[in-house]
PDB file of N, CA and C in Angstrom:
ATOM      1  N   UNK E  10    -156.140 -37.534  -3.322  1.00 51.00           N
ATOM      2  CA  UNK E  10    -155.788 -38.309  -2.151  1.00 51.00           C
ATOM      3  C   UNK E  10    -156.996 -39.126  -1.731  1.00 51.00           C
ATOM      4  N   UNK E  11    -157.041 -40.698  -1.660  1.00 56.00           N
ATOM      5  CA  UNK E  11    -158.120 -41.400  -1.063  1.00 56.00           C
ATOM      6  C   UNK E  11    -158.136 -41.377   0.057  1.00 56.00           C
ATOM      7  N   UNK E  12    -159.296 -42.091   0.441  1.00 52.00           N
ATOM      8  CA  UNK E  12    -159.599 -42.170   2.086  1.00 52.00           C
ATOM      9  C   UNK E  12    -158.045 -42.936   2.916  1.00 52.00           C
ATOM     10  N   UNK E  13    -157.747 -43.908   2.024  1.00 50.00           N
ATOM     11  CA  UNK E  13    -156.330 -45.099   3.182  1.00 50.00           C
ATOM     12  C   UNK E  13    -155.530 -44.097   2.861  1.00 50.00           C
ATOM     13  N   UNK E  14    -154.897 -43.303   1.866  1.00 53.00           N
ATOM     14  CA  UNK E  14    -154.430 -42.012   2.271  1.00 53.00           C
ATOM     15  C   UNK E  14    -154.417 -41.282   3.487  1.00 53.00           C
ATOM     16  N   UNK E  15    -155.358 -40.602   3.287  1.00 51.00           N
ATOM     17  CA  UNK E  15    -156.029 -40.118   4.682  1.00 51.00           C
ATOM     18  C   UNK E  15    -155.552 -40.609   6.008  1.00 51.00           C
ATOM     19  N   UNK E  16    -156.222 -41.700   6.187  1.00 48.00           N
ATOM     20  CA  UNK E  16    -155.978 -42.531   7.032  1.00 48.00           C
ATOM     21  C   UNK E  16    -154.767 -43.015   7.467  1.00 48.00           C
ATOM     22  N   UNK E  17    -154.187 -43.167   6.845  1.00 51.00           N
ATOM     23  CA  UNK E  17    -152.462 -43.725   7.008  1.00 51.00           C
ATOM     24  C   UNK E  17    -151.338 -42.471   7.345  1.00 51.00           C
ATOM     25  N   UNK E  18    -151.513 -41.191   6.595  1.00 52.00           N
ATOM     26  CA  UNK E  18    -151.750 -40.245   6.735  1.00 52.00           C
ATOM     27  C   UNK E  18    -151.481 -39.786   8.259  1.00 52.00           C
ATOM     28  N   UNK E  19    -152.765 -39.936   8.544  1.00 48.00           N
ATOM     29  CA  UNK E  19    -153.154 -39.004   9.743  1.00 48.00           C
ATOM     30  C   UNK E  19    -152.209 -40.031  10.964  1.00 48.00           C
ATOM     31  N   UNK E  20    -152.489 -41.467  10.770  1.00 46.00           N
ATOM     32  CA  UNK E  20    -151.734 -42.254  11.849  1.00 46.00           C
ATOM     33  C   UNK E  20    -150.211 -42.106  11.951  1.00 46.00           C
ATOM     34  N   UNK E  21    -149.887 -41.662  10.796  1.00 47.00           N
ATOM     35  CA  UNK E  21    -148.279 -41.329  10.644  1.00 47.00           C
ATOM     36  C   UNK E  21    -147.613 -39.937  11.595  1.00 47.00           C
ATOM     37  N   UNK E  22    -148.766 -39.284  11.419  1.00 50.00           N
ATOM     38  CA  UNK E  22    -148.372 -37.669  11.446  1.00 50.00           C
ATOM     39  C   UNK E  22    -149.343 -37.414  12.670  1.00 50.00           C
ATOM     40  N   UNK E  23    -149.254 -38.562  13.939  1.00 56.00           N
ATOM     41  CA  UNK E  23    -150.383 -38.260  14.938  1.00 56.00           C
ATOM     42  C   UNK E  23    -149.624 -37.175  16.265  1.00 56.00           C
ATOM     43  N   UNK E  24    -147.997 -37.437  15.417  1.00 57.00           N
ATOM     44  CA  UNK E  24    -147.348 -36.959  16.924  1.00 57.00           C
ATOM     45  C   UNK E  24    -146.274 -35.722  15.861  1.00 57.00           C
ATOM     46  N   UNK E  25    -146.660 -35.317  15.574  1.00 61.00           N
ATOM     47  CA  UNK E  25    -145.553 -34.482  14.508  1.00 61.00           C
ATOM     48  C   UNK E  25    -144.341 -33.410  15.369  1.00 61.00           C
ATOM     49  N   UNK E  26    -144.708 -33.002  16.744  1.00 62.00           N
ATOM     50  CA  UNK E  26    -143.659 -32.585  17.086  1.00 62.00           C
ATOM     51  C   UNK E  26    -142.746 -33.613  17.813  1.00 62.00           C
ATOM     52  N   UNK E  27    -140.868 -32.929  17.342  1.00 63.00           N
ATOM     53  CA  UNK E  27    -139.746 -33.447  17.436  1.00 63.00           C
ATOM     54  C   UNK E  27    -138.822 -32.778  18.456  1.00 63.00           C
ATOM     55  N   UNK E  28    -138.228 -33.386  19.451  1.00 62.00           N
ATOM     56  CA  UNK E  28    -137.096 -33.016  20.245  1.00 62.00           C
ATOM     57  C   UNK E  28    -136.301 -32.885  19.581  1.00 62.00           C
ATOM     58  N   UNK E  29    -135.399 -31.706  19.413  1.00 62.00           N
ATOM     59  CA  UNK E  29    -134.389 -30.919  18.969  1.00 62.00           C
ATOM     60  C   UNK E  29    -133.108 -31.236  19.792  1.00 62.00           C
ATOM     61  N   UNK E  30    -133.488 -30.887  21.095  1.00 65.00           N
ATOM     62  CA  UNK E  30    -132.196 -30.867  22.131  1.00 65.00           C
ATOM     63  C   UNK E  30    -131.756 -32.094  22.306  1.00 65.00           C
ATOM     64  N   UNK E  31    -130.591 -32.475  22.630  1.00 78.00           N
ATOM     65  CA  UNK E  31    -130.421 -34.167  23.315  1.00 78.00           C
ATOM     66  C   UNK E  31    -130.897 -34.012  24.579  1.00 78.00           C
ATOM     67  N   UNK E  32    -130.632 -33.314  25.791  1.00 88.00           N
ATOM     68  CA  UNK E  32    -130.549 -32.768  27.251  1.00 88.00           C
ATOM     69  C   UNK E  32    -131.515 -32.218  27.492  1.00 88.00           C
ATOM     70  N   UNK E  33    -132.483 -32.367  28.327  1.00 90.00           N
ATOM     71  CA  UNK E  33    -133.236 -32.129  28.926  1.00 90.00           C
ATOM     72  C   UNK E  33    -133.070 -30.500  29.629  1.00 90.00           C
ATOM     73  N   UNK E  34    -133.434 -29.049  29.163  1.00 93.00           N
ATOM     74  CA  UNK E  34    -132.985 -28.271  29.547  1.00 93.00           C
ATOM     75  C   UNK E  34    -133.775 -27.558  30.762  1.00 93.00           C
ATOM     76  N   UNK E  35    -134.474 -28.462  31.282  1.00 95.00           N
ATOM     77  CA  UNK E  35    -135.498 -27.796  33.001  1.00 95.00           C
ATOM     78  C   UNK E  35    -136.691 -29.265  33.170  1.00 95.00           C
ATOM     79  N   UNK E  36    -136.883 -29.691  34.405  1.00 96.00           N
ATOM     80  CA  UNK E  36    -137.465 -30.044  34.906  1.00 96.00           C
ATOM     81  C   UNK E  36    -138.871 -29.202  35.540  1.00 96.00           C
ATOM     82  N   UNK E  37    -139.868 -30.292  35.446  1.00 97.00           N
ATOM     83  CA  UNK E  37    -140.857 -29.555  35.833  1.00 97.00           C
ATOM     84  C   UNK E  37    -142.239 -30.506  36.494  1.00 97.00           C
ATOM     85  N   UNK E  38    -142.481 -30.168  37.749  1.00 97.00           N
ATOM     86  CA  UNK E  38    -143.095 -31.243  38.802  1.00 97.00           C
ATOM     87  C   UNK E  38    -144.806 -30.864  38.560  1.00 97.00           C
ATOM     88  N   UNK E  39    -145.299 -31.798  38.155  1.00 97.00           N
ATOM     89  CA  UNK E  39    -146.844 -31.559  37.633  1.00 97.00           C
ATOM     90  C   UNK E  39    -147.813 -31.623  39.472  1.00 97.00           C
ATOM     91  N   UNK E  40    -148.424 -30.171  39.438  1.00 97.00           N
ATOM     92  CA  UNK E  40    -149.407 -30.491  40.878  1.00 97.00           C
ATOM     93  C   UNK E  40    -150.531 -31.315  40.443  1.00 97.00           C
ATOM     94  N   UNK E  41    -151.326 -30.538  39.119  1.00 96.00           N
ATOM     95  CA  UNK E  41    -152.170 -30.576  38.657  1.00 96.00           C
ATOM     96  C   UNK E  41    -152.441 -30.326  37.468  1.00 96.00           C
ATOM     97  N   UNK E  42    -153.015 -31.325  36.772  1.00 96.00           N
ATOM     98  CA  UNK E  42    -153.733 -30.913  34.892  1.00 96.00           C
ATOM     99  C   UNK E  42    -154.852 -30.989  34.784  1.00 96.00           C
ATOM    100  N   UNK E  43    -155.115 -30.203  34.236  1.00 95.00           N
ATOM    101  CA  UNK E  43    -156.633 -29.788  33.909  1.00 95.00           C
ATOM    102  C   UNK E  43    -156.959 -28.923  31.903  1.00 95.00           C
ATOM    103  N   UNK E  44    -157.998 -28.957  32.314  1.00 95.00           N
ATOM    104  CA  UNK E  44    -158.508 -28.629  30.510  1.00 95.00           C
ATOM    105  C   UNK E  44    -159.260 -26.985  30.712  1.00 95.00           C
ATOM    106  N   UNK E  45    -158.472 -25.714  30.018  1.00 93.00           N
ATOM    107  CA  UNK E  45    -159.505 -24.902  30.020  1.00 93.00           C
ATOM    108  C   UNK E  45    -159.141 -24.351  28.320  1.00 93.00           C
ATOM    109  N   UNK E  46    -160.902 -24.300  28.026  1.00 92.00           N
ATOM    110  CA  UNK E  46    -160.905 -23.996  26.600  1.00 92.00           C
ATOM    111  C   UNK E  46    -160.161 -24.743  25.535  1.00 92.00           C
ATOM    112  N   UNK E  47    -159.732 -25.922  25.674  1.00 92.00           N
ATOM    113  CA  UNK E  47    -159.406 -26.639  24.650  1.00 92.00           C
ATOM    114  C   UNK E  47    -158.146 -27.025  24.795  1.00 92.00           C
ATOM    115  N   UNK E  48    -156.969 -26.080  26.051  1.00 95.00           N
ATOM    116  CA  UNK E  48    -156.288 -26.943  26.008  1.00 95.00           C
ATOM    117  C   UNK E  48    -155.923 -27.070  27.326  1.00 95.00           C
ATOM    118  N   UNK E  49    -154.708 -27.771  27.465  1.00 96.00           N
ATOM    119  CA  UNK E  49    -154.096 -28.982  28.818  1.00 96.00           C
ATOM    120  C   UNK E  49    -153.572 -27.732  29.349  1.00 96.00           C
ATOM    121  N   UNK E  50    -153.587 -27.870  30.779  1.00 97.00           N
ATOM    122  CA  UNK E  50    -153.042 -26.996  31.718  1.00 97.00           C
ATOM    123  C   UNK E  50    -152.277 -27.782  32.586  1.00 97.00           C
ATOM    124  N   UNK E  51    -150.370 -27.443  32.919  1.00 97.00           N
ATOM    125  CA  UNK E  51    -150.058 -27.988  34.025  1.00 97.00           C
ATOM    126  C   UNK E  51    -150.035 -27.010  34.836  1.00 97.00           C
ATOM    127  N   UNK E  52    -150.720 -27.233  36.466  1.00 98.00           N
ATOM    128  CA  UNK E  52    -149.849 -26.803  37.434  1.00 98.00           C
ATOM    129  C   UNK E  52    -149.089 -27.059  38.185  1.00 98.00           C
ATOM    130  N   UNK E  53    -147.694 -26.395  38.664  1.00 97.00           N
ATOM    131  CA  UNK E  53    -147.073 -27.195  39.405  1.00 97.00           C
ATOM    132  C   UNK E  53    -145.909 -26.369  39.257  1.00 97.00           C
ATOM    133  N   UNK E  54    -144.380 -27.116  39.478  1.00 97.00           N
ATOM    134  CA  UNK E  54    -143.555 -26.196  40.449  1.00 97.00           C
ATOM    135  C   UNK E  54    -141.888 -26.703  39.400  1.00 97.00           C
ATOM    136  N   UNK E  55    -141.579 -25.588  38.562  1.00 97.00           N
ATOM    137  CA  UNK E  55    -140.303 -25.813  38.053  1.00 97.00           C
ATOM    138  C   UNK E  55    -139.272 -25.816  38.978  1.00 97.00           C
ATOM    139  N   UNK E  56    -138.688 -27.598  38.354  1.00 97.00           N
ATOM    140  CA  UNK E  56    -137.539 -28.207  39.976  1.00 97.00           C
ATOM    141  C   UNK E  56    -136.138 -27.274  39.535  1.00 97.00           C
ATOM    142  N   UNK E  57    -135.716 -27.340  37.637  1.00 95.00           N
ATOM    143  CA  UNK E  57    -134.584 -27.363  37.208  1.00 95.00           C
ATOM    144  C   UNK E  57    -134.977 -26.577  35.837  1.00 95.00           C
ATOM    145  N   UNK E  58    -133.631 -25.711  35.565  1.00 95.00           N
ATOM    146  CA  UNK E  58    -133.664 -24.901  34.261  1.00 95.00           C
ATOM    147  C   UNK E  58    -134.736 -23.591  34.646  1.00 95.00           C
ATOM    148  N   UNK E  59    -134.401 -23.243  33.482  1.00 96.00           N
ATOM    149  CA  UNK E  59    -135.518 -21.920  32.988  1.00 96.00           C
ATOM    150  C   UNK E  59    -136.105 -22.490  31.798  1.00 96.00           C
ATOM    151  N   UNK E  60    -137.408 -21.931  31.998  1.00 97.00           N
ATOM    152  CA  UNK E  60    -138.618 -22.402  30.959  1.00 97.00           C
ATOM    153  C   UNK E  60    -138.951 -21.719  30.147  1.00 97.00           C
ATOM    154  N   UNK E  61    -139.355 -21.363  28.931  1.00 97.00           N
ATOM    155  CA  UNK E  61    -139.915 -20.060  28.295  1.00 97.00           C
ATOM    156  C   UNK E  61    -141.412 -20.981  27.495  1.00 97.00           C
ATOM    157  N   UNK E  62    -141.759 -19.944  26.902  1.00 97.00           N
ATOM    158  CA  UNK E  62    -142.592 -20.544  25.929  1.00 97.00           C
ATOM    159  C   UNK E  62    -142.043 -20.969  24.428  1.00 97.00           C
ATOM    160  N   UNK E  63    -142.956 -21.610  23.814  1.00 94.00           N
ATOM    161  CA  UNK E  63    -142.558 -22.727  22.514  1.00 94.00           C
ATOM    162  C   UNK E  63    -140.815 -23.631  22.773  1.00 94.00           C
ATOM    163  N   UNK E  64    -140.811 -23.855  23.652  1.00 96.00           N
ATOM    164  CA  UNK E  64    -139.625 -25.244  24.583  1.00 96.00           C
ATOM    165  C   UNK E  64    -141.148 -25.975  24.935  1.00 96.00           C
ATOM    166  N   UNK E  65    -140.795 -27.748  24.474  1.00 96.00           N
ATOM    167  CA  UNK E  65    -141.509 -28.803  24.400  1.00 96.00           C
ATOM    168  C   UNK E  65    -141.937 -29.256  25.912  1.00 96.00           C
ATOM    169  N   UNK E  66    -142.468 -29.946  26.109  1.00 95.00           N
ATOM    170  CA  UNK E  66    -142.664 -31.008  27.589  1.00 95.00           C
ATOM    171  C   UNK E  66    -142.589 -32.233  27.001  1.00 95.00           C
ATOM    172  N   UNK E  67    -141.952 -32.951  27.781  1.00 94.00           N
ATOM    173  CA  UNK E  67    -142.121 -34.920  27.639  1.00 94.00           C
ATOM    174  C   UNK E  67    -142.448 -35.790  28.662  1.00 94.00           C
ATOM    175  N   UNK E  68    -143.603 -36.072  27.962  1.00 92.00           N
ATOM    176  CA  UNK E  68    -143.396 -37.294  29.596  1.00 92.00           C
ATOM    177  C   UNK E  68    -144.121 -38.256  28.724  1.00 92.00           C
ATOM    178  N   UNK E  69    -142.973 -39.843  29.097  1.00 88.00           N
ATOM    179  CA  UNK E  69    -143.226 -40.841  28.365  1.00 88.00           C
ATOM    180  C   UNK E  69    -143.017 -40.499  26.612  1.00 88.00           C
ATOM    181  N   UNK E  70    -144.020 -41.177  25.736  1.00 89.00           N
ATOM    182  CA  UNK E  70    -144.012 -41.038  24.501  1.00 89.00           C
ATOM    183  C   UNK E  70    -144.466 -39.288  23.899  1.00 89.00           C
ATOM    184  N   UNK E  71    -145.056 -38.858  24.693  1.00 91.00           N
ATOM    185  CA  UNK E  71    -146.072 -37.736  24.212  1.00 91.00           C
ATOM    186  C   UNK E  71    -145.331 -36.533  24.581  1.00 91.00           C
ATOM    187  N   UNK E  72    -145.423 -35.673  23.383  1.00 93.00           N
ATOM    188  CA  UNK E  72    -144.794 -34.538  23.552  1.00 93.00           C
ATOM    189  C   UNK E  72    -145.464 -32.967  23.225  1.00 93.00           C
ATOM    190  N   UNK E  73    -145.645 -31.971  23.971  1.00 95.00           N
ATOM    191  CA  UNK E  73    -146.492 -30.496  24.007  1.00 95.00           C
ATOM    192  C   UNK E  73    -145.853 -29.743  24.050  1.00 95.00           C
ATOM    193  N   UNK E  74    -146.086 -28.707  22.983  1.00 96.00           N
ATOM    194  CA  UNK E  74    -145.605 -27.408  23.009  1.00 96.00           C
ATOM    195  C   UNK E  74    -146.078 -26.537  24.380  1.00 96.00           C
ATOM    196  N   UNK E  75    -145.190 -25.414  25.000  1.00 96.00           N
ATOM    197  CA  UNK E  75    -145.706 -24.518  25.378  1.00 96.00           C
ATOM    198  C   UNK E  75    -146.248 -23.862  25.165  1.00 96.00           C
ATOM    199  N   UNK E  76    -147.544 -23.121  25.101  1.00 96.00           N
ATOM    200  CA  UNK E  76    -147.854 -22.273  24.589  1.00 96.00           C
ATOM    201  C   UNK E  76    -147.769 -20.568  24.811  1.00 96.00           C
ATOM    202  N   UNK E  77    -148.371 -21.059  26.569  1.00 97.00           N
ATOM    203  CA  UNK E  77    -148.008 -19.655  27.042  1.00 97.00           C
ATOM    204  C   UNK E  77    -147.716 -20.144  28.818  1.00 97.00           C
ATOM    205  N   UNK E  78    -146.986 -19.395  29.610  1.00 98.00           N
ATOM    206  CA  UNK E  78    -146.796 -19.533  30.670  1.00 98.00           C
ATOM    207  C   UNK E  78    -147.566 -18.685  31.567  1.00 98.00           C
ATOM    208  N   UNK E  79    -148.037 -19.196  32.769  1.00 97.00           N
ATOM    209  CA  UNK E  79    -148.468 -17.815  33.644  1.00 97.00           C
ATOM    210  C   UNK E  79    -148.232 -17.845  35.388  1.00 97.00           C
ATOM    211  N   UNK E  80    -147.792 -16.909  35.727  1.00 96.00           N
ATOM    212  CA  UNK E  80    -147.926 -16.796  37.210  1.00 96.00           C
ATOM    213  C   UNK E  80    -148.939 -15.998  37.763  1.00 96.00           C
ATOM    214  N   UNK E  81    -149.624 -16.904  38.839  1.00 95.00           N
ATOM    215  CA  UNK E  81    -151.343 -15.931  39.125  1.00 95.00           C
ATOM    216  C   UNK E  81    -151.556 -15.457  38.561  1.00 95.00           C
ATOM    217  N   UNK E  82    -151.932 -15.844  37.724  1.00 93.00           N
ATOM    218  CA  UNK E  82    -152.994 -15.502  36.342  1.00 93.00           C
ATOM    219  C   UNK E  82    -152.829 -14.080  35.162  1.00 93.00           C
ATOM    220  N   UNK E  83    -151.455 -14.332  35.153  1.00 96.00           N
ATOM    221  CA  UNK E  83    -150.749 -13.217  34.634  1.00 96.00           C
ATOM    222  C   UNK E  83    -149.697 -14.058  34.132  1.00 96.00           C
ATOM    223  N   UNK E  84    -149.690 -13.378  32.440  1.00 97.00           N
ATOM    224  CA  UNK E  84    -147.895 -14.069  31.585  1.00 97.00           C
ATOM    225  C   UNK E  84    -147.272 -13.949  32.114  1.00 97.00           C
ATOM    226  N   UNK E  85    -146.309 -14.546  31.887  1.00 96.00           N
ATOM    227  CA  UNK E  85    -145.046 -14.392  32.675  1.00 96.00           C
ATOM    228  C   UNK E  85    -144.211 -14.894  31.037  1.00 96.00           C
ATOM    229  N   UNK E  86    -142.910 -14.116  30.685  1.00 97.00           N
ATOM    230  CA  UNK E  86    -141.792 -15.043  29.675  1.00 97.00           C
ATOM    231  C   UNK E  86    -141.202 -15.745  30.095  1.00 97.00           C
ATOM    232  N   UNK E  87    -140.385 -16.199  30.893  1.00 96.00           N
ATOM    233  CA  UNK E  87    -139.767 -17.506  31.532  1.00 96.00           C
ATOM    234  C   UNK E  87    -140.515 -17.695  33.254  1.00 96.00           C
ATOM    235  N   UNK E  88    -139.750 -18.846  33.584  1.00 97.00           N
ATOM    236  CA  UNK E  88    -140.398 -19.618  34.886  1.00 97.00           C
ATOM    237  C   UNK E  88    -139.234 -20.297  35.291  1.00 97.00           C
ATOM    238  N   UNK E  89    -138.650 -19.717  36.454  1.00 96.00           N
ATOM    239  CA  UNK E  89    -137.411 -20.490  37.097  1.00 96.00           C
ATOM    240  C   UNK E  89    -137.546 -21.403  37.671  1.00 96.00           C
ATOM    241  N   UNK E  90    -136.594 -21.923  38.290  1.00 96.00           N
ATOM    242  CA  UNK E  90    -136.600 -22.813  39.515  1.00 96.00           C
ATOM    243  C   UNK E  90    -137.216 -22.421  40.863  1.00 96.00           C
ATOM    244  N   UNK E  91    -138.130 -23.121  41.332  1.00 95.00           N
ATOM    245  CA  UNK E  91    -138.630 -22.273  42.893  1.00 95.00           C
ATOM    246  C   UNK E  91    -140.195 -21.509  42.366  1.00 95.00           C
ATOM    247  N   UNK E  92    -140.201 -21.611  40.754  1.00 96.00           N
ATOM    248  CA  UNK E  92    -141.232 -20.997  40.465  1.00 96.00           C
ATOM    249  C   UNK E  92    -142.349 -21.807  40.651  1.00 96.00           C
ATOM    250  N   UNK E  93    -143.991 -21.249  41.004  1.00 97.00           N
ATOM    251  CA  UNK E  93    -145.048 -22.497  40.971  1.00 97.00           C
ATOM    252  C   UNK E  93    -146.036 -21.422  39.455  1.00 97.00           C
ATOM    253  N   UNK E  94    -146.171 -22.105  38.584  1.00 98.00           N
ATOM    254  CA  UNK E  94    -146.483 -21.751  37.076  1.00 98.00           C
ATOM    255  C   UNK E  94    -147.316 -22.387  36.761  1.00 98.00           C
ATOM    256  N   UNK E  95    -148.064 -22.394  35.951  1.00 98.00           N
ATOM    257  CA  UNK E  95    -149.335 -23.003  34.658  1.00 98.00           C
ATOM    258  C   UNK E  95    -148.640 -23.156  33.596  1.00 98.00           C
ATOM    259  N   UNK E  96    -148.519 -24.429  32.891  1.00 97.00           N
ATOM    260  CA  UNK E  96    -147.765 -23.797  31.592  1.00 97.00           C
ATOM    261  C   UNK E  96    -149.279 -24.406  30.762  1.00 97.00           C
ATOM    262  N   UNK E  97    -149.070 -23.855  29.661  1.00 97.00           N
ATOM    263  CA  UNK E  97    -150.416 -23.667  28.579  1.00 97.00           C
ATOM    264  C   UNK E  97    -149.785 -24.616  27.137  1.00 97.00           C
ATOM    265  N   UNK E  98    -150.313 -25.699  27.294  1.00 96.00           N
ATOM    266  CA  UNK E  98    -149.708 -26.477  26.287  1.00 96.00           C
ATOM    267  C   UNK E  98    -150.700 -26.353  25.063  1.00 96.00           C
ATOM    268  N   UNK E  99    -149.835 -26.381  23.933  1.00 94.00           N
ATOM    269  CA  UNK E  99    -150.480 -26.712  22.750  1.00 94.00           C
ATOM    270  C   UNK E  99    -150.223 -28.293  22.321  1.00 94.00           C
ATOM    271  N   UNK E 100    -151.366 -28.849  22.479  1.00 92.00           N
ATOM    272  CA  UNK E 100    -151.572 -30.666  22.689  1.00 92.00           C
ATOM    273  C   UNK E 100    -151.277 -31.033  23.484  1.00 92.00           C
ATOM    274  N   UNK E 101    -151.000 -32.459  24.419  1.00 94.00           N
ATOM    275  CA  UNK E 101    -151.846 -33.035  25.645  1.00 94.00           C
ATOM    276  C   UNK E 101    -150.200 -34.321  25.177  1.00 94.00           C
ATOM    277  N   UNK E 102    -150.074 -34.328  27.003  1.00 94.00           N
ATOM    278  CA  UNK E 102    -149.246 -34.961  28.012  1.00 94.00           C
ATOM    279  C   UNK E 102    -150.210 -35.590  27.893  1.00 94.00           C
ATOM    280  N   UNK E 103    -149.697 -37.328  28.943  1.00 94.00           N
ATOM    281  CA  UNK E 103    -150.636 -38.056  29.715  1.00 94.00           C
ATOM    282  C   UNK E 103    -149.579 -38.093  31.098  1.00 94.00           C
ATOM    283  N   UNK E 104    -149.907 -37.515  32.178  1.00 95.00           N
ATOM    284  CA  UNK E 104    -149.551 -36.977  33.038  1.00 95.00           C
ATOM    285  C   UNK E 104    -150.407 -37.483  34.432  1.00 95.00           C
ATOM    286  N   UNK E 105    -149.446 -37.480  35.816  1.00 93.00           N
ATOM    287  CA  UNK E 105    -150.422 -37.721  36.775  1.00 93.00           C
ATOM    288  C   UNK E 105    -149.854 -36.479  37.413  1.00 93.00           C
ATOM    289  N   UNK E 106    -150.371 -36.720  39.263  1.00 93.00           N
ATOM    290  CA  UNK E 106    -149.698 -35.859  40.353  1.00 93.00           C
ATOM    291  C   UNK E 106    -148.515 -36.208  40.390  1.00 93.00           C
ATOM    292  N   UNK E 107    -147.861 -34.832  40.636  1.00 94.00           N
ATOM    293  CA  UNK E 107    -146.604 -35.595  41.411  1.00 94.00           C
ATOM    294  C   UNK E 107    -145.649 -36.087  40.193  1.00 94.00           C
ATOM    295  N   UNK E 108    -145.692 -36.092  39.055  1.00 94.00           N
ATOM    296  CA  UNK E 108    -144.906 -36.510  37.647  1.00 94.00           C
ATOM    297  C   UNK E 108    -143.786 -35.520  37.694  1.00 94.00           C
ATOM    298  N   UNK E 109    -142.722 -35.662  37.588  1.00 95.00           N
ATOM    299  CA  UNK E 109    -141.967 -34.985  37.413  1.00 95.00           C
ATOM    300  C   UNK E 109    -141.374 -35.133  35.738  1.00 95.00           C
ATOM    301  N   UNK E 110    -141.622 -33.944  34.886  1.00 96.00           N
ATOM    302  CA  UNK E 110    -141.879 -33.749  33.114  1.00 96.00           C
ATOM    303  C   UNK E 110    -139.813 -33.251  33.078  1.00 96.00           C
ATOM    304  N   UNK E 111    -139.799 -34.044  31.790  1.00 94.00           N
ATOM    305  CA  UNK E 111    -139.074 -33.215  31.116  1.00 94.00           C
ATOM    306  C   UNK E 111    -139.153 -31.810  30.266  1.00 94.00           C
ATOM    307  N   UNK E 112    -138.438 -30.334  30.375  1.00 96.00           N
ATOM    308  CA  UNK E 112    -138.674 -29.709  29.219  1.00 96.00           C
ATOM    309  C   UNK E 112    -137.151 -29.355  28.322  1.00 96.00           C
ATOM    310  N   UNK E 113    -137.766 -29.706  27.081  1.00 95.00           N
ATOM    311  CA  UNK E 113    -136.953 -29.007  26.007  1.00 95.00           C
ATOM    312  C   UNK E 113    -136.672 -28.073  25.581  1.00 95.00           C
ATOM    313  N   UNK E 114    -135.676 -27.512  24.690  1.00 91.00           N
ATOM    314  CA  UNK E 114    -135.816 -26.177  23.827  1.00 91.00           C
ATOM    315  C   UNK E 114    -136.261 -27.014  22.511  1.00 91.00           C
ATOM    316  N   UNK E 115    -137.118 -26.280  21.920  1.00 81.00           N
ATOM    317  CA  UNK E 115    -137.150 -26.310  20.557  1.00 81.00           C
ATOM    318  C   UNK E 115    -136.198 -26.029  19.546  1.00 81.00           C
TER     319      UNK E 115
END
């Protein structure tokens, strides 16, 4: 494999995860994102659905796995409505305050 390999490559395959669902299966209102240890942290307050972990986030073009969820600083397996959560993404939203995210099932 050459380097424009490589290269072409990597620009192809920059976004490799895919929405599965058509429907949007939970909403989720961003307080705050932040970075600990490498990856994206939302906080903030699920409007709609139940959330679990490995179900996607979208907002705009860019799409993140869940990784892990937590309430005060403790896992949690799902996150309802009314819930205020961290979700632990594997790769990076571009996100503000106040965004209200789509989430998926995988």
């Amino acid at each position: 494999m050459g380097l424009l390999d490589r290269v072409f490559r990597r620009a192809k395959d920059e976004n490799p995860l895919e929405i599965v669902s058509i429907k949007p299966v939970g909403k989720f209102r961003v307080e705050k994102s932040l970075t600990v240890w490498g990856r994206q942290v939302l906080i903030g307050e699920v409007l709609e659905g139940v959330i679990y972990p490995a179900y996607k986030v979208k907002a705009g073009k860019s799409v993140a796995l869940i990784y892990r969820i937590e309430r005060e600083h403790r896992e949690v397996e799902f996150a309802a409505p009314g819930d205020r959560v961290a979700l632990i993404l594997e790769g990076e939203v571009k996100v503000r305050e106040n965004d209200e995210i789509e989430v998926y099932q995988s």
